[in-house]
XYZ file of C-alpha atoms in Angstrom:
642
model
C 49.123 111.739 11.760
C 50.056 108.330 12.717
C 47.098 105.406 11.955
C 46.346 102.922 14.843
C 45.261 99.838 14.324
C 43.438 98.675 17.845
C 43.835 94.905 18.851
C 41.301 92.731 18.802
C 39.618 91.798 21.768
C 41.850 88.435 21.954
C 40.271 87.284 25.640
C 36.764 87.994 24.609
C 37.655 85.310 21.439
C 39.164 82.709 23.686
C 36.312 82.987 25.926
C 33.704 82.659 22.845
C 35.310 79.708 21.670
C 35.900 77.974 25.368
C 31.867 78.604 25.337
C 31.467 77.300 21.873
C 34.081 74.043 22.487
C 31.739 73.501 26.005
C 28.657 73.366 24.057
C 29.963 70.752 21.811
C 31.337 68.641 23.990
C 28.214 68.833 26.183
C 26.219 67.548 23.480
C 28.056 65.282 22.711
C 28.166 63.914 25.770
C 23.996 63.676 26.145
C 24.630 61.982 22.667
C 26.208 59.359 24.693
C 24.159 58.761 27.786
C 21.106 58.315 25.501
C 22.652 56.007 23.713
C 23.732 53.852 26.313
C 21.287 54.179 28.629
C 18.736 52.906 24.999
C 21.395 50.197 24.406
C 21.465 48.820 28.161
C 17.583 49.152 28.686
C 17.026 47.070 25.305
C 19.921 44.298 26.425
C 18.179 44.286 30.294
C 14.689 44.067 28.829
C 13.162 40.701 28.954
C 10.083 40.950 26.893
C 7.165 38.915 28.315
C 4.768 37.275 25.523
C 1.495 38.917 24.239
C -1.409 38.074 25.116
C -3.100 36.501 22.329
C -6.572 37.986 22.081
C -9.719 36.774 19.843
C -9.407 39.192 16.578
C -8.150 39.060 13.065
C -4.416 37.801 12.362
C -2.321 40.319 10.276
C 0.059 38.961 7.693
C 2.052 42.675 6.568
C 3.358 41.720 3.161
C 5.505 44.688 4.203
C 8.306 43.969 1.527
C 9.916 41.041 -0.685
C 8.809 37.203 0.127
C 12.700 35.514 0.690
C 14.002 32.624 2.247
C 16.377 34.173 5.022
C 15.815 38.415 5.561
C 18.667 39.691 5.223
C 20.721 41.270 8.400
C 18.511 44.480 9.657
C 21.394 47.877 9.319
C 21.275 48.904 13.321
C 21.920 52.844 12.180
C 19.327 52.658 8.870
C 16.741 54.535 11.331
C 19.524 56.903 12.235
C 21.099 58.017 9.162
C 17.480 57.528 7.029
C 18.913 54.826 4.225
C 16.648 52.916 2.915
C 16.328 49.309 2.363
C 13.799 47.251 1.263
C 11.722 45.040 3.705
C 11.755 41.127 3.469
C 9.184 39.144 5.266
C 10.373 35.443 5.804
C 8.417 32.811 3.806
C 8.780 30.181 6.560
C 7.085 32.739 9.520
C 4.100 33.513 7.416
C 3.557 29.766 6.175
C 4.089 28.689 9.855
C 1.927 31.447 11.258
C -1.076 30.686 8.551
C -0.939 26.832 9.504
C -1.138 27.311 12.901
C -4.214 29.627 12.535
C -5.811 26.797 10.724
C -7.315 25.483 14.371
C -7.142 27.997 16.562
C -10.532 29.406 17.359
C -8.801 33.031 18.800
C -7.929 33.189 15.025
C -11.566 34.694 13.931
C -10.781 36.089 10.389
C -6.979 35.944 8.740
C -6.349 39.807 7.103
C -3.355 39.777 4.128
C -2.166 43.445 3.367
C -0.476 43.538 0.541
C -0.336 47.086 0.027
C 3.484 47.218 0.402
C 4.463 43.687 -1.136
C 7.156 43.238 -3.573
C 7.141 40.000 -4.943
C 9.133 36.440 -4.782
C 10.105 34.124 -6.810
C 7.272 31.940 -7.884
C 7.971 28.871 -5.976
C 7.922 30.909 -2.785
C 5.205 32.473 -3.479
C 2.684 29.640 -5.072
C 3.950 27.807 -0.902
C 2.411 30.534 1.055
C -0.626 30.909 -1.712
C -1.380 26.694 -0.984
C -1.340 27.802 2.630
C -3.337 30.876 2.677
C -5.614 28.261 0.799
C -5.061 25.644 3.071
C -6.771 28.563 5.763
C -9.585 28.921 3.296
C -10.401 25.119 3.349
C -10.454 25.526 7.348
C -13.560 27.774 6.657
C -11.869 30.655 8.039
C -12.791 33.796 6.273
C -9.525 35.242 4.435
C -9.536 38.428 3.617
C -7.061 40.389 1.580
C -6.319 44.086 0.780
C -3.786 46.320 -1.849
C -4.566 49.559 -3.678
C -2.762 47.904 -6.607
C -1.754 43.924 -6.392
C 1.630 42.774 -8.219
C 1.689 39.991 -10.198
C 2.993 37.748 -6.889
C 0.426 39.729 -4.845
C -2.578 38.409 -6.697
C -1.218 35.444 -7.102
C -1.737 35.322 -3.079
C -4.933 37.257 -2.682
C -6.977 34.453 -4.779
C -6.729 32.283 -2.533
C -8.891 34.359 0.101
C -12.090 34.346 0.642
C -12.039 38.280 -0.568
C -10.296 40.395 -2.401
C -10.507 44.157 -2.040
C -8.270 46.975 -4.152
C -8.866 50.527 -3.418
C -11.130 52.788 -6.259
C -8.620 54.799 -7.085
C -5.928 52.067 -7.390
C -6.338 48.176 -9.526
C -4.102 46.038 -11.161
C -1.986 45.409 -14.292
C -0.202 42.163 -14.674
C 2.864 41.578 -16.265
C 3.590 37.901 -16.289
C 7.556 37.136 -16.442
C 10.310 38.793 -18.895
C 11.366 42.116 -20.752
C 14.361 43.919 -21.302
C 17.475 43.702 -19.871
C 20.625 45.884 -20.144
C 23.400 44.818 -22.534
C 26.869 46.866 -22.076
C 28.796 45.757 -25.616
C 28.620 49.073 -27.060
C 29.019 50.895 -23.656
C 32.713 48.400 -23.284
C 33.714 49.210 -26.913
C 32.934 53.599 -26.598
C 34.736 53.521 -23.321
C 37.523 51.244 -24.824
C 37.060 48.128 -22.167
C 38.142 44.918 -23.406
C 35.848 41.964 -21.763
C 37.989 38.483 -21.568
C 34.953 36.104 -21.155
C 36.037 32.681 -20.442
C 32.651 30.086 -20.198
C 31.342 26.831 -20.968
C 27.787 26.885 -22.136
C 26.101 27.987 -24.782
C 22.704 28.733 -22.605
C 25.133 30.212 -19.812
C 24.009 33.830 -20.742
C 24.844 35.498 -18.001
C 27.740 36.560 -19.794
C 25.949 37.955 -23.071
C 25.102 41.600 -21.513
C 29.338 41.780 -21.932
C 29.973 40.377 -25.154
C 26.583 41.160 -27.200
C 24.483 44.427 -27.943
C 21.218 41.667 -27.604
C 20.307 38.588 -26.730
C 21.307 35.118 -27.939
C 19.477 33.329 -30.430
C 19.842 30.146 -27.751
C 19.174 32.380 -24.625
C 16.046 33.719 -25.920
C 15.182 29.999 -26.754
C 15.535 28.979 -23.511
C 13.821 32.165 -21.583
C 10.840 31.803 -23.512
C 10.189 28.317 -22.787
C 11.300 29.361 -18.559
C 8.555 32.497 -19.278
C 5.710 30.100 -20.586
C 6.017 27.104 -18.719
C 5.733 30.267 -15.613
C 3.162 31.921 -16.801
C 0.833 29.375 -17.377
C 1.429 28.139 -13.524
C 0.477 31.287 -12.626
C -2.012 31.766 -14.679
C -3.829 27.752 -13.551
C -3.135 28.342 -10.237
C -5.217 31.967 -10.211
C -7.990 30.044 -12.439
C -8.357 27.166 -9.651
C -8.433 29.592 -6.577
C -10.952 31.775 -8.773
C -12.579 29.315 -11.358
C -14.990 32.373 -12.271
C -12.467 35.437 -12.523
C -11.756 35.554 -16.569
C -8.330 36.055 -15.664
C -6.732 34.746 -19.369
C -8.894 37.387 -21.160
C -7.776 39.963 -18.787
C -4.435 39.102 -19.163
C -3.806 39.166 -22.613
C -5.971 41.657 -23.076
C -6.092 44.085 -20.780
C -6.865 47.463 -23.093
C -10.148 45.912 -23.953
C -11.226 45.796 -20.125
C -9.978 48.992 -19.025
C -11.350 50.933 -22.101
C -15.099 49.067 -22.048
C -14.430 50.549 -17.798
C -13.778 54.009 -18.915
C -10.133 53.495 -17.363
C -10.943 52.716 -14.128
C -8.600 49.857 -13.524
C -10.389 49.074 -10.165
C -13.569 48.610 -11.948
C -11.958 46.894 -14.820
C -10.658 44.245 -11.975
C -14.321 43.619 -10.872
C -16.355 42.977 -13.963
C -13.759 40.355 -14.511
C -14.674 38.829 -11.154
C -10.208 39.391 -10.283
C -11.999 41.667 -7.208
C -14.677 40.905 -4.791
C -14.887 44.523 -3.057
C -13.708 48.439 -4.197
C -12.491 50.339 -1.158
C -10.234 52.227 1.039
C -8.237 51.098 4.188
C -11.166 52.660 6.283
C -14.479 50.755 4.270
C -11.928 47.289 4.303
C -11.429 47.572 8.174
C -15.238 48.937 9.049
C -16.024 45.527 7.352
C -13.430 43.552 9.081
C -14.243 44.851 12.500
C -18.083 43.156 11.844
C -16.698 40.160 11.668
C -14.148 40.169 14.062
C -14.963 43.391 16.714
C -13.263 46.175 17.272
C -11.367 47.812 20.334
C -13.668 50.320 22.499
C -13.478 53.704 21.118
C -11.724 52.756 18.207
C -10.910 54.802 14.814
C -13.084 54.208 12.375
C -11.554 51.485 10.378
C -9.675 49.849 13.199
C -10.398 46.044 14.237
C -9.235 43.903 17.171
C -5.861 42.641 15.546
C -3.376 40.050 16.757
C -0.209 41.087 15.221
C 2.427 38.435 13.070
C 4.977 39.002 15.444
C 2.793 38.221 19.003
C 1.302 35.311 17.291
C 4.886 33.628 16.027
C 5.868 34.015 19.599
C 3.083 32.416 20.770
C 3.188 29.598 18.750
C 7.122 28.767 18.349
C 9.242 26.064 16.574
C 8.809 22.566 18.769
C 11.365 21.635 20.353
C 10.697 18.287 21.408
C 11.455 14.933 19.550
C 14.392 13.549 17.320
C 16.451 16.489 15.486
C 16.943 16.742 11.539
C 19.226 18.969 10.856
C 18.203 22.033 8.159
C 20.713 24.510 7.320
C 20.024 27.250 4.622
C 22.027 28.360 1.618
C 20.009 31.705 0.466
C 21.241 34.446 -1.590
C 24.338 34.640 -3.534
C 27.064 32.340 -3.054
C 30.378 34.313 -1.789
C 34.029 32.938 -0.571
C 34.229 33.905 2.458
C 31.774 35.056 5.283
C 28.352 35.973 4.645
C 25.296 36.951 6.641
C 21.681 35.875 6.495
C 20.696 36.615 3.236
C 23.511 35.556 1.246
C 25.256 32.271 1.765
C 29.014 32.824 2.652
C 31.378 29.744 2.017
C 33.599 29.883 5.074
C 29.953 30.777 6.857
C 27.662 28.041 5.594
C 30.511 25.305 6.156
C 31.289 25.822 9.773
C 27.713 25.700 10.782
C 27.730 22.701 9.040
C 30.660 21.360 10.465
C 29.233 23.010 14.052
C 26.037 21.057 13.984
C 27.229 17.681 12.900
C 29.877 17.624 15.814
C 27.750 16.968 18.959
C 26.234 14.022 17.039
C 22.631 14.570 17.861
C 21.360 15.438 14.322
C 19.305 11.935 12.860
C 19.282 13.623 9.279
C 20.188 16.916 7.597
C 18.115 18.993 5.367
C 19.616 21.210 2.914
C 17.376 24.038 1.880
C 19.095 25.641 -1.079
C 17.121 29.497 -2.282
C 20.198 30.648 -4.287
C 21.017 31.734 -7.915
C 24.587 30.620 -7.114
C 27.871 32.593 -7.629
C 31.161 31.670 -6.456
C 32.159 28.095 -7.753
C 35.032 27.601 -5.040
C 32.081 28.555 -1.897
C 29.965 26.414 -3.945
C 32.232 23.499 -3.559
C 33.460 24.064 0.047
C 29.769 23.874 1.077
C 29.440 20.638 -0.273
C 31.854 18.876 0.702
C 30.836 19.851 4.420
C 27.503 18.663 3.730
C 29.123 15.559 2.967
C 31.023 15.268 6.447
C 27.060 14.166 6.949
C 27.069 11.454 4.650
C 30.357 10.330 6.056
C 28.542 10.462 9.200
C 26.117 7.710 7.788
C 23.252 10.720 7.800
C 20.915 11.150 5.381
C 20.824 13.789 3.621
C 17.808 15.336 1.481
C 17.927 18.916 -0.389
C 14.780 21.277 -0.567
C 14.927 23.756 -3.321
C 13.220 27.262 -2.577
C 12.417 29.585 -5.385
C 15.283 29.525 -7.123
C 18.162 26.543 -7.008
C 20.680 27.319 -10.172
C 24.182 26.965 -11.376
C 26.117 27.248 -7.633
C 23.105 26.390 -6.092
C 22.693 22.850 -8.267
C 26.054 22.032 -7.142
C 25.427 22.034 -3.397
C 22.393 20.049 -4.204
C 23.914 17.424 -5.892
C 25.709 16.494 -2.830
C 21.726 15.254 -1.618
C 20.603 11.687 -1.247
C 17.159 13.423 -2.943
C 16.091 16.333 -4.137
C 12.318 18.042 -3.760
C 11.396 21.147 -5.539
C 8.246 22.742 -6.391
C 6.545 22.375 -10.030
C 7.864 26.561 -11.020
C 11.442 26.246 -9.137
C 13.900 27.412 -11.328
C 16.871 25.356 -11.161
C 19.992 24.414 -13.496
C 21.469 26.723 -15.284
C 24.417 23.691 -15.043
C 27.459 25.737 -16.815
C 30.370 28.366 -15.187
C 32.864 31.349 -16.288
C 34.646 33.542 -15.691
C 35.411 37.602 -16.547
C 38.008 39.397 -16.733
C 38.178 43.380 -18.008
C 41.481 44.883 -19.156
C 41.560 48.616 -20.215
C 44.606 48.545 -22.702
C 42.320 50.338 -25.343
C 40.734 53.149 -22.661
C 43.540 54.376 -21.676
C 45.025 54.699 -25.774
C 42.200 56.742 -26.028
C 43.670 59.186 -24.015
C 47.084 59.004 -25.690
C 48.644 56.086 -22.402
C 50.233 53.284 -23.439
C 52.142 50.269 -22.130
C 55.538 48.176 -22.384
C 57.716 46.294 -20.543
C 59.958 42.750 -20.139
C 58.220 39.609 -19.982
C 60.449 36.438 -18.540
C 58.010 33.844 -19.304
C 54.580 34.159 -21.073
C 52.622 34.634 -17.806
C 54.812 37.678 -16.504
C 52.201 39.959 -15.291
C 49.354 37.914 -16.787
C 46.265 38.887 -17.238
C 47.284 42.469 -17.705
C 44.436 45.349 -17.042
C 46.736 47.842 -18.449
C 48.043 45.411 -21.824
C 45.647 42.764 -22.078
C 45.672 39.084 -22.163
C 48.012 37.457 -24.617
C 46.692 33.822 -26.387
C 49.020 31.406 -23.300
C 46.330 33.355 -20.432
C 43.454 32.924 -22.504
C 44.026 29.352 -22.940
C 45.017 28.389 -19.368
C 41.690 30.453 -18.704
C 39.693 28.819 -20.846
C 40.795 25.103 -19.781
C 40.133 26.100 -16.118
C 36.663 26.672 -16.898
C 36.165 23.948 -19.206
C 37.710 21.499 -16.516
C 34.804 23.200 -14.283
C 32.335 22.492 -16.373
C 33.061 19.118 -16.467
C 33.943 18.491 -12.641
C 30.066 20.409 -12.580
C 28.842 17.630 -14.968
C 30.298 14.780 -13.819
C 29.028 15.835 -9.986
C 25.255 15.819 -11.462
C 25.918 12.386 -12.770
C 27.277 10.848 -10.541
C 24.657 12.289 -8.093
C 21.345 12.512 -10.546
C 22.893 8.545 -11.544
C 22.815 9.849 -15.653
C 25.343 9.579 -18.168
C 28.156 12.912 -18.375
C 27.130 13.005 -21.553
C 22.857 13.496 -20.614
C 24.027 15.766 -17.916
C 25.725 17.751 -20.784
C 22.851 17.381 -23.406
C 20.586 19.015 -20.587
C 23.320 21.219 -19.221
C 24.700 23.784 -20.925
C 23.679 26.638 -18.822
C 20.282 26.198 -19.529
C 17.280 27.497 -16.690
C 14.632 24.971 -16.149
C 11.632 25.106 -14.003
C 10.964 22.269 -11.376
C 8.175 20.670 -13.551
C 10.402 20.177 -16.965
C 13.564 19.486 -14.032
C 11.745 16.247 -12.855
C 11.074 15.005 -16.268
C 14.418 15.162 -17.163
C 16.125 13.821 -13.957
C 17.638 16.657 -11.795
C 14.261 16.690 -9.449
C 12.796 13.437 -7.872
C 9.956 15.157 -5.725
C 7.665 17.522 -5.412
C 7.257 19.024 -2.129
C 8.328 21.608 0.297
C 10.154 22.248 3.118
C 8.034 20.435 5.439
C 8.117 17.523 2.652
C 11.858 17.012 3.131
C 11.860 16.863 6.594
C 9.326 14.597 6.731
C 11.646 12.209 3.998
C 14.643 12.928 6.080
C 12.869 11.159 9.221
C 11.643 8.370 7.352
C 15.107 8.061 5.826
C 16.399 7.846 9.760
C 13.878 5.202 10.412
C 12.269 8.197 12.658
C 8.616 9.293 12.682
C 7.871 12.665 10.823
C 5.093 13.285 13.002
C 7.966 13.077 15.989
C 10.540 14.880 15.203
C 11.737 18.750 15.046
C 13.936 20.966 12.499
C 16.938 22.264 14.243
C 17.693 24.751 12.014
C 21.333 26.134 11.828
C 22.136 29.685 11.610
C 24.258 31.907 13.109
C 23.116 32.849 16.578
C 21.358 37.059 16.444
C 24.150 39.266 17.778
C 21.987 40.216 20.864
C 23.909 43.718 21.311
C 23.353 44.933 17.680
C 19.553 43.623 17.514
C 19.093 45.353 20.717
C 20.915 48.423 19.708
C 18.396 48.324 16.405
C 15.576 48.058 18.143
C 16.058 50.546 20.292
C 17.619 53.631 17.593
C 14.295 52.641 15.668
C 12.253 53.315 17.893
C 13.598 57.260 18.932
C 10.422 58.739 17.165
C 8.198 56.341 16.561
C 5.177 55.682 18.118
C 3.480 52.383 19.100
C 1.205 50.506 17.395
C -1.565 49.322 18.893
C -2.994 45.666 18.178
C -5.928 46.191 15.000
C -4.536 50.137 14.017
C -5.337 49.005 10.310
C -6.669 52.141 9.382
C -3.379 54.518 10.373
C -0.973 52.542 8.161
C 0.430 54.048 5.145
C -1.680 54.032 2.239
C -0.033 51.871 -0.777
C 0.981 53.336 -4.399
C -1.328 53.449 -7.208
C -0.810 51.180 -10.384
C 1.406 53.773 -12.041
C 3.254 54.356 -8.780
C 4.180 51.090 -8.103
C 5.274 50.401 -11.792
C 7.825 53.239 -11.796
C 8.908 52.295 -8.826
C 9.597 48.854 -10.029
C 11.031 50.261 -12.873
C 13.723 52.131 -10.706
C 14.467 48.946 -8.544
C 14.823 46.746 -11.580
C 17.408 49.685 -13.463
C 19.601 49.413 -10.063
C 19.742 46.035 -9.830
C 20.785 45.071 -13.041
C 23.850 47.742 -12.536
C 24.577 46.532 -9.243
C 24.698 42.471 -11.076
C 26.827 44.330 -13.401
C 29.300 45.590 -10.677
C 29.226 42.562 -9.029
C 30.160 40.564 -11.874
C 32.822 42.330 -12.972
C 34.549 42.689 -9.671
C 34.209 38.907 -8.858
C 37.624 37.373 -8.183
C 36.461 33.844 -9.094
C 35.012 31.182 -11.415
C 31.286 31.904 -10.897
C 28.583 29.346 -11.123
C 25.666 31.667 -11.419
C 22.668 32.410 -13.016
C 21.710 35.841 -14.106
C 18.766 35.462 -15.551
C 16.963 33.300 -12.670
C 17.488 36.617 -10.557
C 15.454 38.553 -13.243
C 12.501 36.541 -12.740
C 12.126 36.863 -8.762
C 12.322 39.664 -6.491
C 13.578 43.260 -7.182
C 15.995 42.944 -4.764
C 18.251 46.325 -4.743
C 20.654 46.567 -2.303
C 21.306 50.070 -1.055
C 24.545 50.125 -2.786
C 23.008 49.427 -5.804
C 20.596 52.532 -5.325
C 22.982 54.695 -5.151
C 25.128 53.631 -7.950
C 21.734 54.323 -9.964
C 21.678 57.674 -8.452
C 25.121 58.715 -9.340
C 24.556 57.468 -12.935
C 21.275 59.099 -13.401
C 23.322 62.353 -11.885
C 26.408 61.881 -13.870
C 24.248 62.305 -17.339
C 22.654 64.903 -16.180
């Protein structure tokens, strides 16, 4: 008997395959059509200015308070990638100041439920703007489920402070622990070669120590203590009856007396005025400003921040004072908003100067530093303004340290806030080598050198005495140049600069006493000073921000893609906003972000290819600014540890 195998129905299979391919092509075509239709609609759309009606100006602090927000990822809404939000301090201050004398703004609402914090000086500037609105007699109401230290500093200047009854606030103060990698690098066999100048330059300590050096502990104790004193004094001034000192130093006494109810303890110590959820708060605001007809409970007549800013644009008349912003990490090459690329910033300055319309230049610095080469590149570009006989005024924001101070030496006068973080005059370089790591797995290296520098520094074989001597000498020369720039700019002797340098970080109040800063004041004060130095009336000048023009197509694409699946929110839909996290959730989330940031900082420091003028300890004082890549690195590390 013959066994017969049936041939597969080839024609049927081919037909099915063609159908599947056709469906796939159709879906791709539909997606492309939707994509380009949305893009075309966004590009061709010309938004009309929103009509401002009477109500409460809603200032939602959805993220970290920064000098210059980073560019948003246009595909974030599609890919689901989460990035921490950022709020422009400059926009918030402008909006609050414009609201003071406008009768359409019946009250100001501060939504601090999703606030991630900011550098002390930046937060202080916003808090002062809130205080100006309150002093003008306009109601200012703050709300949060749980306030951060920075959030409460802003809220303390409001007329009323509300907190969720199941929330409540604990205040941490600056400081805490950081990671040290010496034990890890020894276990892995990584040899970390550090070249530095400055006994207080503690940015490199995590790679060469298992704990904090006495010098770093001394400097940080003074720095944190000064910042805490200023924070406490600012709150006490805004709320004289609040028992902030008692609650800050003995929170367990207050909370146990309230039987574990943190919100009730906040109220008992005079830190908050009312307990209530978002609906109760919204109903209270509605009594002051009214509510739309048929609105849900908790909603009120609101004015969106974006609409208010659009209705109150920056002045376009008057003599032009250029403002160049150096915000974020200083890096070689190009950089987007939120980072200071040497090539990018230099081009912006030179382009702004070429038409001769600027009467003065204000340099706004909010940076922990970074590449020494990029810092010098930007300084040289700024000096071209001086070559054109333009006054140069430096305005320090929350942070202007290391490379940020290097750039500041180009100024004729330096403004800072009492709690600006500055100084950190010192430089370093790090080169990791892996000869011991390879030896652990039985891999060795050998070769022939024609000169003492052949193959040096070798990541496989380590460094030799010749290259170590050269690199350390180059770092010392770089430090000498840094000291010389500061000495010439501040009219100090190099010996004096070395005494107050050595990588030590100072707050603005002390920096002014030792000659690193000239005056206290914010950006507007710096612009006014620049006008006076140019023999102009400060009331008749306008700031011209030297910044990259936003990519219209990318912005439109981001707006179009983010709109998919999102319902438009009507003005004043306060009660519909997502609820904030309680104290426990907020603390856990902050620790997670800080850990991710620490891992990211370690990666960036060791991956950097240039001499660094960077203040690592400064970055721990402000915003937990973990990038998406940092969070991904943390997830990988946690997964590998399982």
